[in-house]
Short mmCIF file of C-alpha atoms and ligand atoms in Angstrom, two decimals:
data_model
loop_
_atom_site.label_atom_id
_atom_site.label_comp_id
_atom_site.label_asym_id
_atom_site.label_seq_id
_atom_site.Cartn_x
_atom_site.Cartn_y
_atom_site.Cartn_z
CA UNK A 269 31.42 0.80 20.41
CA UNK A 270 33.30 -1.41 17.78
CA UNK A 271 34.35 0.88 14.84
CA UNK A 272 33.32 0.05 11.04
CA UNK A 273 36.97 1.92 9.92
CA UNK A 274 39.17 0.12 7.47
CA UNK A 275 42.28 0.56 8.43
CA UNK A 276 45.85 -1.65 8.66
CA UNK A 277 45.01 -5.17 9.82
CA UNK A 278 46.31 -6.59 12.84
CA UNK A 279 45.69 -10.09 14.41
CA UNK A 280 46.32 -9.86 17.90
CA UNK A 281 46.47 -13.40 19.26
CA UNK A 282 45.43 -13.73 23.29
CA UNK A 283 44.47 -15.96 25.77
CA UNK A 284 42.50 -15.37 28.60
CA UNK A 285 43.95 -14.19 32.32
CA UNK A 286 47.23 -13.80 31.30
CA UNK A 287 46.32 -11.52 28.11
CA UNK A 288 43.58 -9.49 29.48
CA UNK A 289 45.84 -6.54 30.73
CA UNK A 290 46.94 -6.15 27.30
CA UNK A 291 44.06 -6.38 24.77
CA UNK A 292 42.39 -3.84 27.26
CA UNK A 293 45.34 -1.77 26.98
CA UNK A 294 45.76 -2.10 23.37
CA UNK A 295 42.21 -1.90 22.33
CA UNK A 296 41.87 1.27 24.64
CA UNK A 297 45.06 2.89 22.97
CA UNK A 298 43.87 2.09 19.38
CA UNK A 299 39.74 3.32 20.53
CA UNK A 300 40.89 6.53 21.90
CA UNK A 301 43.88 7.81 19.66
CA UNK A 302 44.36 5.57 16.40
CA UNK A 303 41.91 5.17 13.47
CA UNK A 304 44.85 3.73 11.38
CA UNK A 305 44.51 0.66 12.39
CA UNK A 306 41.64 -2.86 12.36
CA UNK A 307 41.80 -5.06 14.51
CA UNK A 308 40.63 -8.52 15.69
CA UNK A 309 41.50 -10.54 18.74
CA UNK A 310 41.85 -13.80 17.75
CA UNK A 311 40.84 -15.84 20.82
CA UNK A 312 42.04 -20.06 21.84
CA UNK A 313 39.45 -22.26 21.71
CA UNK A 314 40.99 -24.98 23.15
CA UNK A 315 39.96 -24.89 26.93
CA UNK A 316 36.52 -24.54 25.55
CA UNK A 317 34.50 -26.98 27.57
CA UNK A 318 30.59 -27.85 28.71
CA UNK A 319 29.93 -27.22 32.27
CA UNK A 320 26.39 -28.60 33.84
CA UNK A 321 25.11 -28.03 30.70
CA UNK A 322 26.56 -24.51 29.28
CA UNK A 323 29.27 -24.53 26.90
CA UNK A 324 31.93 -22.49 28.36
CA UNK A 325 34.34 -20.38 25.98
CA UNK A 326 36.92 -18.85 28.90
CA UNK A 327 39.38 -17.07 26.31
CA UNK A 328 36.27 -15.77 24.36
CA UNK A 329 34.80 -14.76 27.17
CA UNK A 330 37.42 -13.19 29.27
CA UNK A 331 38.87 -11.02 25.99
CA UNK A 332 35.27 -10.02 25.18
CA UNK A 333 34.27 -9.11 28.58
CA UNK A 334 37.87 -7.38 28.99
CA UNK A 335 36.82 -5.55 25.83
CA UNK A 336 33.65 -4.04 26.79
CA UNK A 337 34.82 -3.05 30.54
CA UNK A 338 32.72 -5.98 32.06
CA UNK A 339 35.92 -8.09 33.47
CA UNK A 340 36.69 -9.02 36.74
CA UNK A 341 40.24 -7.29 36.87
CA UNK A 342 40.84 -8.55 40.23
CA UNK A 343 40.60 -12.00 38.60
CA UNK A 344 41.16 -11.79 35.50
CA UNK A 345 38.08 -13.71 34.42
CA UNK A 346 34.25 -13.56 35.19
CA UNK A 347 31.82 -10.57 35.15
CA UNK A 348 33.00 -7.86 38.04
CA UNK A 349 30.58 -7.60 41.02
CA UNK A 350 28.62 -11.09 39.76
CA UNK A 351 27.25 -12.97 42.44
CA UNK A 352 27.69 -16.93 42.28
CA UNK A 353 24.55 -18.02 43.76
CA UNK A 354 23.61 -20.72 40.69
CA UNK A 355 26.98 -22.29 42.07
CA UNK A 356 26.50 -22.39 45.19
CA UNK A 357 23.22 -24.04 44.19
CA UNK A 358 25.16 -26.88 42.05
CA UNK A 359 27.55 -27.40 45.30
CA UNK A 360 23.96 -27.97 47.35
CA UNK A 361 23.28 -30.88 45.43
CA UNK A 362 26.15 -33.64 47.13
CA UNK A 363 29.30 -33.13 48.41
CA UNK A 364 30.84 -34.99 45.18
CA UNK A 365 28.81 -32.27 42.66
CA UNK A 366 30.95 -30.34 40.24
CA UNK A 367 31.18 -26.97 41.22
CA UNK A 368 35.04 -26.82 41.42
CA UNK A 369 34.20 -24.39 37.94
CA UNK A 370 33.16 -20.76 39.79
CA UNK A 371 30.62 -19.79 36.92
CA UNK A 372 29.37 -16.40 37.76
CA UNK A 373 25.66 -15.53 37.62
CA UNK A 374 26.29 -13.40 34.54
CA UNK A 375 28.65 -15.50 33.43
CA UNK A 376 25.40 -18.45 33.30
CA UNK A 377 23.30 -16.27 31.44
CA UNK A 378 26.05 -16.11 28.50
CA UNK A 379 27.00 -19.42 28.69
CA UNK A 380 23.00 -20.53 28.73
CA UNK A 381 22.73 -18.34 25.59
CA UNK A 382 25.69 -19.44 23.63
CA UNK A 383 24.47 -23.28 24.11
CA UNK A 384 20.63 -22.01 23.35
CA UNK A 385 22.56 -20.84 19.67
CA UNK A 386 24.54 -23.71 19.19
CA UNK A 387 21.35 -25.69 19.53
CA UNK A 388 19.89 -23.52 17.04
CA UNK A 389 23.09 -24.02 14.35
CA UNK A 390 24.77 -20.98 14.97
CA UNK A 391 28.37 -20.87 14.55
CA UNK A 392 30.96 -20.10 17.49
CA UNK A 393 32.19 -17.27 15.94
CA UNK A 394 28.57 -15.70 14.66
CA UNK A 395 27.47 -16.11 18.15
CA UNK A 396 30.58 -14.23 19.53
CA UNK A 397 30.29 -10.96 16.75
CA UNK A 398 26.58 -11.69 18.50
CA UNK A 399 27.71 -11.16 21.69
CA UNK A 400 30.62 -8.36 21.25
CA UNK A 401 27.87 -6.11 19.54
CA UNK A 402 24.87 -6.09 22.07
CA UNK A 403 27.97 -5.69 24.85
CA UNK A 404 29.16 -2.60 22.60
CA UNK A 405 32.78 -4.23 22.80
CA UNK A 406 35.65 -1.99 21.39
CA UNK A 407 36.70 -4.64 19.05
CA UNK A 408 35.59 -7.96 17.73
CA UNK A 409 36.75 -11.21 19.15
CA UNK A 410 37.15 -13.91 16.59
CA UNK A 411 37.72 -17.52 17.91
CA UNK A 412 40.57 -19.24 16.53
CA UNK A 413 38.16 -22.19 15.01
CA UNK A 414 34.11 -23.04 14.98
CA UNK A 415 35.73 -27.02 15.76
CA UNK A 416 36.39 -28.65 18.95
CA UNK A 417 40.24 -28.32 19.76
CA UNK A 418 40.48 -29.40 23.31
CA UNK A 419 43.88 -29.19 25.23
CA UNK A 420 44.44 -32.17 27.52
CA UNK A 421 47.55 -32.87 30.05
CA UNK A 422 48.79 -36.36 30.39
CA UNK A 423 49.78 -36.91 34.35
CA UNK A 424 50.21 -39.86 37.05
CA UNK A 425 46.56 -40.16 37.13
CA UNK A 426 45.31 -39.97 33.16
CA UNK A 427 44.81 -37.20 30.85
CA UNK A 428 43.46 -34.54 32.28
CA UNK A 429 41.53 -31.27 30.68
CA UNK A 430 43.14 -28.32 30.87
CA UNK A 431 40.09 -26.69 33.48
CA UNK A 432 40.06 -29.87 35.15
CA UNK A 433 44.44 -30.15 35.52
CA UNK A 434 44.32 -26.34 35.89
CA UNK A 435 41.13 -25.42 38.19
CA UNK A 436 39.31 -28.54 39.53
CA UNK A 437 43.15 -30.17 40.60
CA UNK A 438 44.83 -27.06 41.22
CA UNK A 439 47.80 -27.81 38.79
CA UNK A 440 48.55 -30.73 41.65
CA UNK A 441 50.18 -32.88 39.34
CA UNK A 442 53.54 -32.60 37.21
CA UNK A 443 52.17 -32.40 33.26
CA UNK A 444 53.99 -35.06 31.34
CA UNK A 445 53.00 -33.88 28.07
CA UNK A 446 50.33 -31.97 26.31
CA UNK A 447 47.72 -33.07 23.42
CA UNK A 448 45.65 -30.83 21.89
CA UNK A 449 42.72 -33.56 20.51
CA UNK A 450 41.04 -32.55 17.31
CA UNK A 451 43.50 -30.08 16.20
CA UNK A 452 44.41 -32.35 12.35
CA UNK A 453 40.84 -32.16 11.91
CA UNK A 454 40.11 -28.71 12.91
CA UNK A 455 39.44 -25.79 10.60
CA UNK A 456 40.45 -22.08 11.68
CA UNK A 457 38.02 -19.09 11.57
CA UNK A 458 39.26 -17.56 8.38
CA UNK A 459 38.79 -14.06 9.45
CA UNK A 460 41.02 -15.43 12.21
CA UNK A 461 43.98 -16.23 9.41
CA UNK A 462 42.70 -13.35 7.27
CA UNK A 463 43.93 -11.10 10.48
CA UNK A 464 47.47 -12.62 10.72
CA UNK A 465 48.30 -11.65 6.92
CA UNK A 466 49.90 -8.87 7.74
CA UNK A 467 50.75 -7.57 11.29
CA UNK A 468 50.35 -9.65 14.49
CA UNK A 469 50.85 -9.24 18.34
CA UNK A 470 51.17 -12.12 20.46
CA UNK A 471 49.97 -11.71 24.10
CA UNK A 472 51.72 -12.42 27.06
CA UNK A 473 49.99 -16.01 27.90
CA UNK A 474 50.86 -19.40 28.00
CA UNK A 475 52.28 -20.51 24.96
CA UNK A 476 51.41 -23.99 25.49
CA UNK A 477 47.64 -23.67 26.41
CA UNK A 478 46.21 -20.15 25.23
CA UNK A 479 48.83 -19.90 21.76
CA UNK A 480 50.18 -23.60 19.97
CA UNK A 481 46.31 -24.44 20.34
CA UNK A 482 46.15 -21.16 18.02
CA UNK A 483 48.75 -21.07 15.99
CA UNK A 484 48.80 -24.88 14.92
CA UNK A 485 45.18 -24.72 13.02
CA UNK A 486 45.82 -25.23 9.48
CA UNK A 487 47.01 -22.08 7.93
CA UNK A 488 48.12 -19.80 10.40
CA UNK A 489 51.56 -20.89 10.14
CA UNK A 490 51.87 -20.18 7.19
CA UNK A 491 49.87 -16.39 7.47
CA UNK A 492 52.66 -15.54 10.24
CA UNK A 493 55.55 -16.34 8.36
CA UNK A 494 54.65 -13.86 5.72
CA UNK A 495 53.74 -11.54 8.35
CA UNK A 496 55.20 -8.80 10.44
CA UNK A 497 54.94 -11.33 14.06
CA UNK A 498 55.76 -9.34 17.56
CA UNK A 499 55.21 -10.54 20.72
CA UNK A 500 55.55 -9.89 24.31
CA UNK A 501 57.29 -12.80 27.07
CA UNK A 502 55.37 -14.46 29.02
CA UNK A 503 58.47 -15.23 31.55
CA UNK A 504 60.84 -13.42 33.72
CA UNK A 505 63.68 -15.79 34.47
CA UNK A 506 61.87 -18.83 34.52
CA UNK A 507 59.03 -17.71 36.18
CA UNK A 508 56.17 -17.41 34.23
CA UNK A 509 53.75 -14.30 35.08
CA UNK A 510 50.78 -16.27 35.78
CA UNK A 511 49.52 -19.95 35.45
CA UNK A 512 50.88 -22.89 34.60
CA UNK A 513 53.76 -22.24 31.78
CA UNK A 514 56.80 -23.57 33.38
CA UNK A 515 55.46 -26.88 33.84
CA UNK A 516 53.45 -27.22 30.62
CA UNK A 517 56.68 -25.60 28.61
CA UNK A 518 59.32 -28.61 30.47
CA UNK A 519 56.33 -31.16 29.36
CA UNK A 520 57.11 -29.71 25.31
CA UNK A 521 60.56 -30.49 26.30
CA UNK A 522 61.47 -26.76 26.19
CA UNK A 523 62.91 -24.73 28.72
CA UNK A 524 60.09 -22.41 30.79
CA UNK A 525 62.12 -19.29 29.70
CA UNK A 526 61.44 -16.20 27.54
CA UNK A 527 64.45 -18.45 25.35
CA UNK A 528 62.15 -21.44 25.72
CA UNK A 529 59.37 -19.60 24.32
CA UNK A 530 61.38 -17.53 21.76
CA UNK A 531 62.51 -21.12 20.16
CA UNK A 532 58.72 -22.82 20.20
CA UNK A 533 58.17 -19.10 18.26
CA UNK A 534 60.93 -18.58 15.98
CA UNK A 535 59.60 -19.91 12.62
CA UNK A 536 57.79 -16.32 12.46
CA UNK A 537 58.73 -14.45 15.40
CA UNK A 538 59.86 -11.16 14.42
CA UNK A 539 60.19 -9.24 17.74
CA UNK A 540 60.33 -10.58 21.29
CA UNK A 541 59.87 -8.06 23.95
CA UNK A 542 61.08 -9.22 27.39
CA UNK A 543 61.29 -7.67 30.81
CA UNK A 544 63.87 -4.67 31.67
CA UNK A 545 65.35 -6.77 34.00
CA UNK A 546 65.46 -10.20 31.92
CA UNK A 547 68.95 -12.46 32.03
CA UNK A 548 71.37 -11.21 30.05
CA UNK A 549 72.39 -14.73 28.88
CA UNK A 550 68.59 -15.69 27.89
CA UNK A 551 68.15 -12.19 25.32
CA UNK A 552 71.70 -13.15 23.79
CA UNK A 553 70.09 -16.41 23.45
CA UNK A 554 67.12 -14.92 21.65
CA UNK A 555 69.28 -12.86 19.44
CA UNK A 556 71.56 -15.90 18.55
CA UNK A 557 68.45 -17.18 16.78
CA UNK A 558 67.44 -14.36 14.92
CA UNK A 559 64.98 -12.47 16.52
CA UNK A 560 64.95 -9.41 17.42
CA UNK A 561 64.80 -8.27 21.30
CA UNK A 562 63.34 -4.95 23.04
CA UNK A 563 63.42 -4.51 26.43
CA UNK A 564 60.99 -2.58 28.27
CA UNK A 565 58.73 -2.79 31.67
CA UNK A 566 56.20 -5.51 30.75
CA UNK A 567 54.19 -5.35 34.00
CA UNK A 568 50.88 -3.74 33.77
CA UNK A 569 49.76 -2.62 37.09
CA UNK A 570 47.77 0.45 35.95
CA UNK A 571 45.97 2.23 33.09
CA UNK A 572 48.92 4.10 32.72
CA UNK A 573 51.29 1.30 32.43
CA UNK A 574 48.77 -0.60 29.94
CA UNK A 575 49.31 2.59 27.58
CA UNK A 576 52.36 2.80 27.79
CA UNK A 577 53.31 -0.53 26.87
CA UNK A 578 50.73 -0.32 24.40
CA UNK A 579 52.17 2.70 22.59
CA UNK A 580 55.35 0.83 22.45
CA UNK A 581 53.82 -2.18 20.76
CA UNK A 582 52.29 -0.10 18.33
CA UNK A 583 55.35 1.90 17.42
CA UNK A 584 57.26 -1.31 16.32
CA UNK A 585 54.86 -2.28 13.69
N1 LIG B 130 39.83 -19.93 36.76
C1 LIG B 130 40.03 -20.43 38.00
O1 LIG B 130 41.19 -20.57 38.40
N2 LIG B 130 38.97 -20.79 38.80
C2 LIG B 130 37.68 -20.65 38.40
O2 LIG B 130 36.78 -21.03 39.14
C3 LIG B 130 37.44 -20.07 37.10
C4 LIG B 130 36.16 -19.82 36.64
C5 LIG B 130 35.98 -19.20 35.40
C6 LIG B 130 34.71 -18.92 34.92
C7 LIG B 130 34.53 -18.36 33.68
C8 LIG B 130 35.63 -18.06 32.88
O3 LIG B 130 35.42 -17.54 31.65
C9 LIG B 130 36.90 -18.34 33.32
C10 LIG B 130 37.10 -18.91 34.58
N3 LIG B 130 38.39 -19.19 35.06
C11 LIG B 130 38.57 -19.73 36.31
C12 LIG B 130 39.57 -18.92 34.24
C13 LIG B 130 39.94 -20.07 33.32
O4 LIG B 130 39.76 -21.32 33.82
C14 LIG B 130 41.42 -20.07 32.88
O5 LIG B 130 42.16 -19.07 33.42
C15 LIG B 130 41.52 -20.04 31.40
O6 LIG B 130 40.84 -21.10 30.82
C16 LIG B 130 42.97 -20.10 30.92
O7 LIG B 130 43.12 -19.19 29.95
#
């Protein structure tokens, strides 16, 4: 049940599969043994995209159904135990239908609301405190802006969207460089901002897709440099954890390591945590620019290890 404390603020930035493991550790740690501290997860908009009709919000959705104990953990994304029958339906209609996008039964219904309140003139972020009450959430989810941002990867054959380079192509192409259309024009959520005054965590995710979409809306900058900014590697080596980093990260022209991501970071990184077992040459590198490094075990694989890394998080701030 979200909490109506006032406590410490703290923005904790996410994107969807790669984040999951860690706002549900972190909102469970701050639910069951904190009231110090408020918190909002401040959610990328920017592989937002309509789907046979439903607007689907894949970083809202995942972090809100992570935070009310409705995620697929197995996937990291959908509804757990959700049938996909209204796909298979969609795939019935010709072999060239779209239903490369496995929307979930219960994943539908939320979708078919959200667009049912768009029609209406809600607001993308109304309909989400909407959604993270009646699902009794442990914390709200604020998207990062009520405005279309929409990440989109130039390759060999045109500019693809990031669910369509990602999930309908199966990353089958090398990205040649990343836009993120409507991001000049785009306004953040200022709760969002309002969050990021004072203490933020940045998830593990990709930094390209799930965090610059983020943290380039008008203000934000500006919030995390005045900010206490600590974050947690998305790499190990230059493997990223999950998805498509590496590639989207050489694309920025930056190197797909923790140092790669440190740099893209460092105007208002404060803290980098990076894997036990991360190259000694890559935190020196990190250091050498002035941010501070922690090591510790950054693989979740259980409750256990979710709290624990959690608890660590916490105590740096
Ligand atoms: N990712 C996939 O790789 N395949 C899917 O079919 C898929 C469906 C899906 C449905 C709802 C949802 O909220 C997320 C879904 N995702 C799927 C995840 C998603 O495409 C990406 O992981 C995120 O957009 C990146 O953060």
């Amino acid at each position: 049940m979200i909490s109506s404390h006032v406590g410490k603020r703290l923005g904790v930035i996410c994107g969807g599969t790669g984040s999951s493991k860690f706002t549900t550790a972190i909102s469970e740690l701050i639910a069951e043994q904190s009231d110090e501290y408020d918190l909002r997860f401040i959610a990328n908009v920017a592989d937002n995209f309509w789907y046979h009709g439903v607007y689907v919000c894949p970083d809202v959705d995942i972090t809100t159904y992570a935070l009310s104990r409705k995620l697929d953990e197995s996937k990291g994304w959908g509804v757990s135990s959700d049938s996909f029958e209204a796909n298979e339906v969609l795939t019935g209609f010709s072999s060239s239908s779209d239903s490369w996008f496995q929307l979930g039964d219960k994943d539908v219904g939320l979708c078919l609301k959200r667009a049912e309140l768009m029609q209406k003139g809600w607001l993308l972020s109304d309909i989400t405190r909407y959604f993270c009450t009646v699902f009794r959430s442990s914390h709200m989810v604020v998207p990062a802006s009520n405005d279309s941002v929409q990440t989109f990867v130039r390759t060999i054959i045109g500019n693809l969207h990031l669910q369509e380079f990602w999930v309908k192509n199966k990353a089958g192409f090398d990205p040649m460089g990343i836009d993120y259309t409507g991001i000049s024009d785009a306004l953040p959520c200022t709760e969002a901002v309002d969050y990021c005054l004072e203490r933020v965590f940045i998830c593990p995710a990709n930094p390209v897709s799930s965090i610059l979409p983020t943290i380039s809306l008008r203000g934000f900058r500006k919030a995390l440099s005045r900010s206490k900014v600590i974050g947690i590697s998305p790499f190990l080596g230059d493997r990223p954890f999950s998805g498509p980093a590496g590639g989207f990260m050489k694309a920025m022209g930056e190197e797909p390591t923790s140092f790669g991501v440190a740099k893209l970071y460092s105007k208002f990184l404060k803290i980098f945590i990076v894997d036990n077992s991360e190259r000694a040459t890559t935190i020196q590198n990190i250091r050498d620019i002035g941010i501070e490094v922690v090591k510790s075990q950054t693989k979740i694989d259980s409750k256990g290890s979710g709290m624990r890394i959690a608890r660590e998080i916490m105590n740096l701030f």
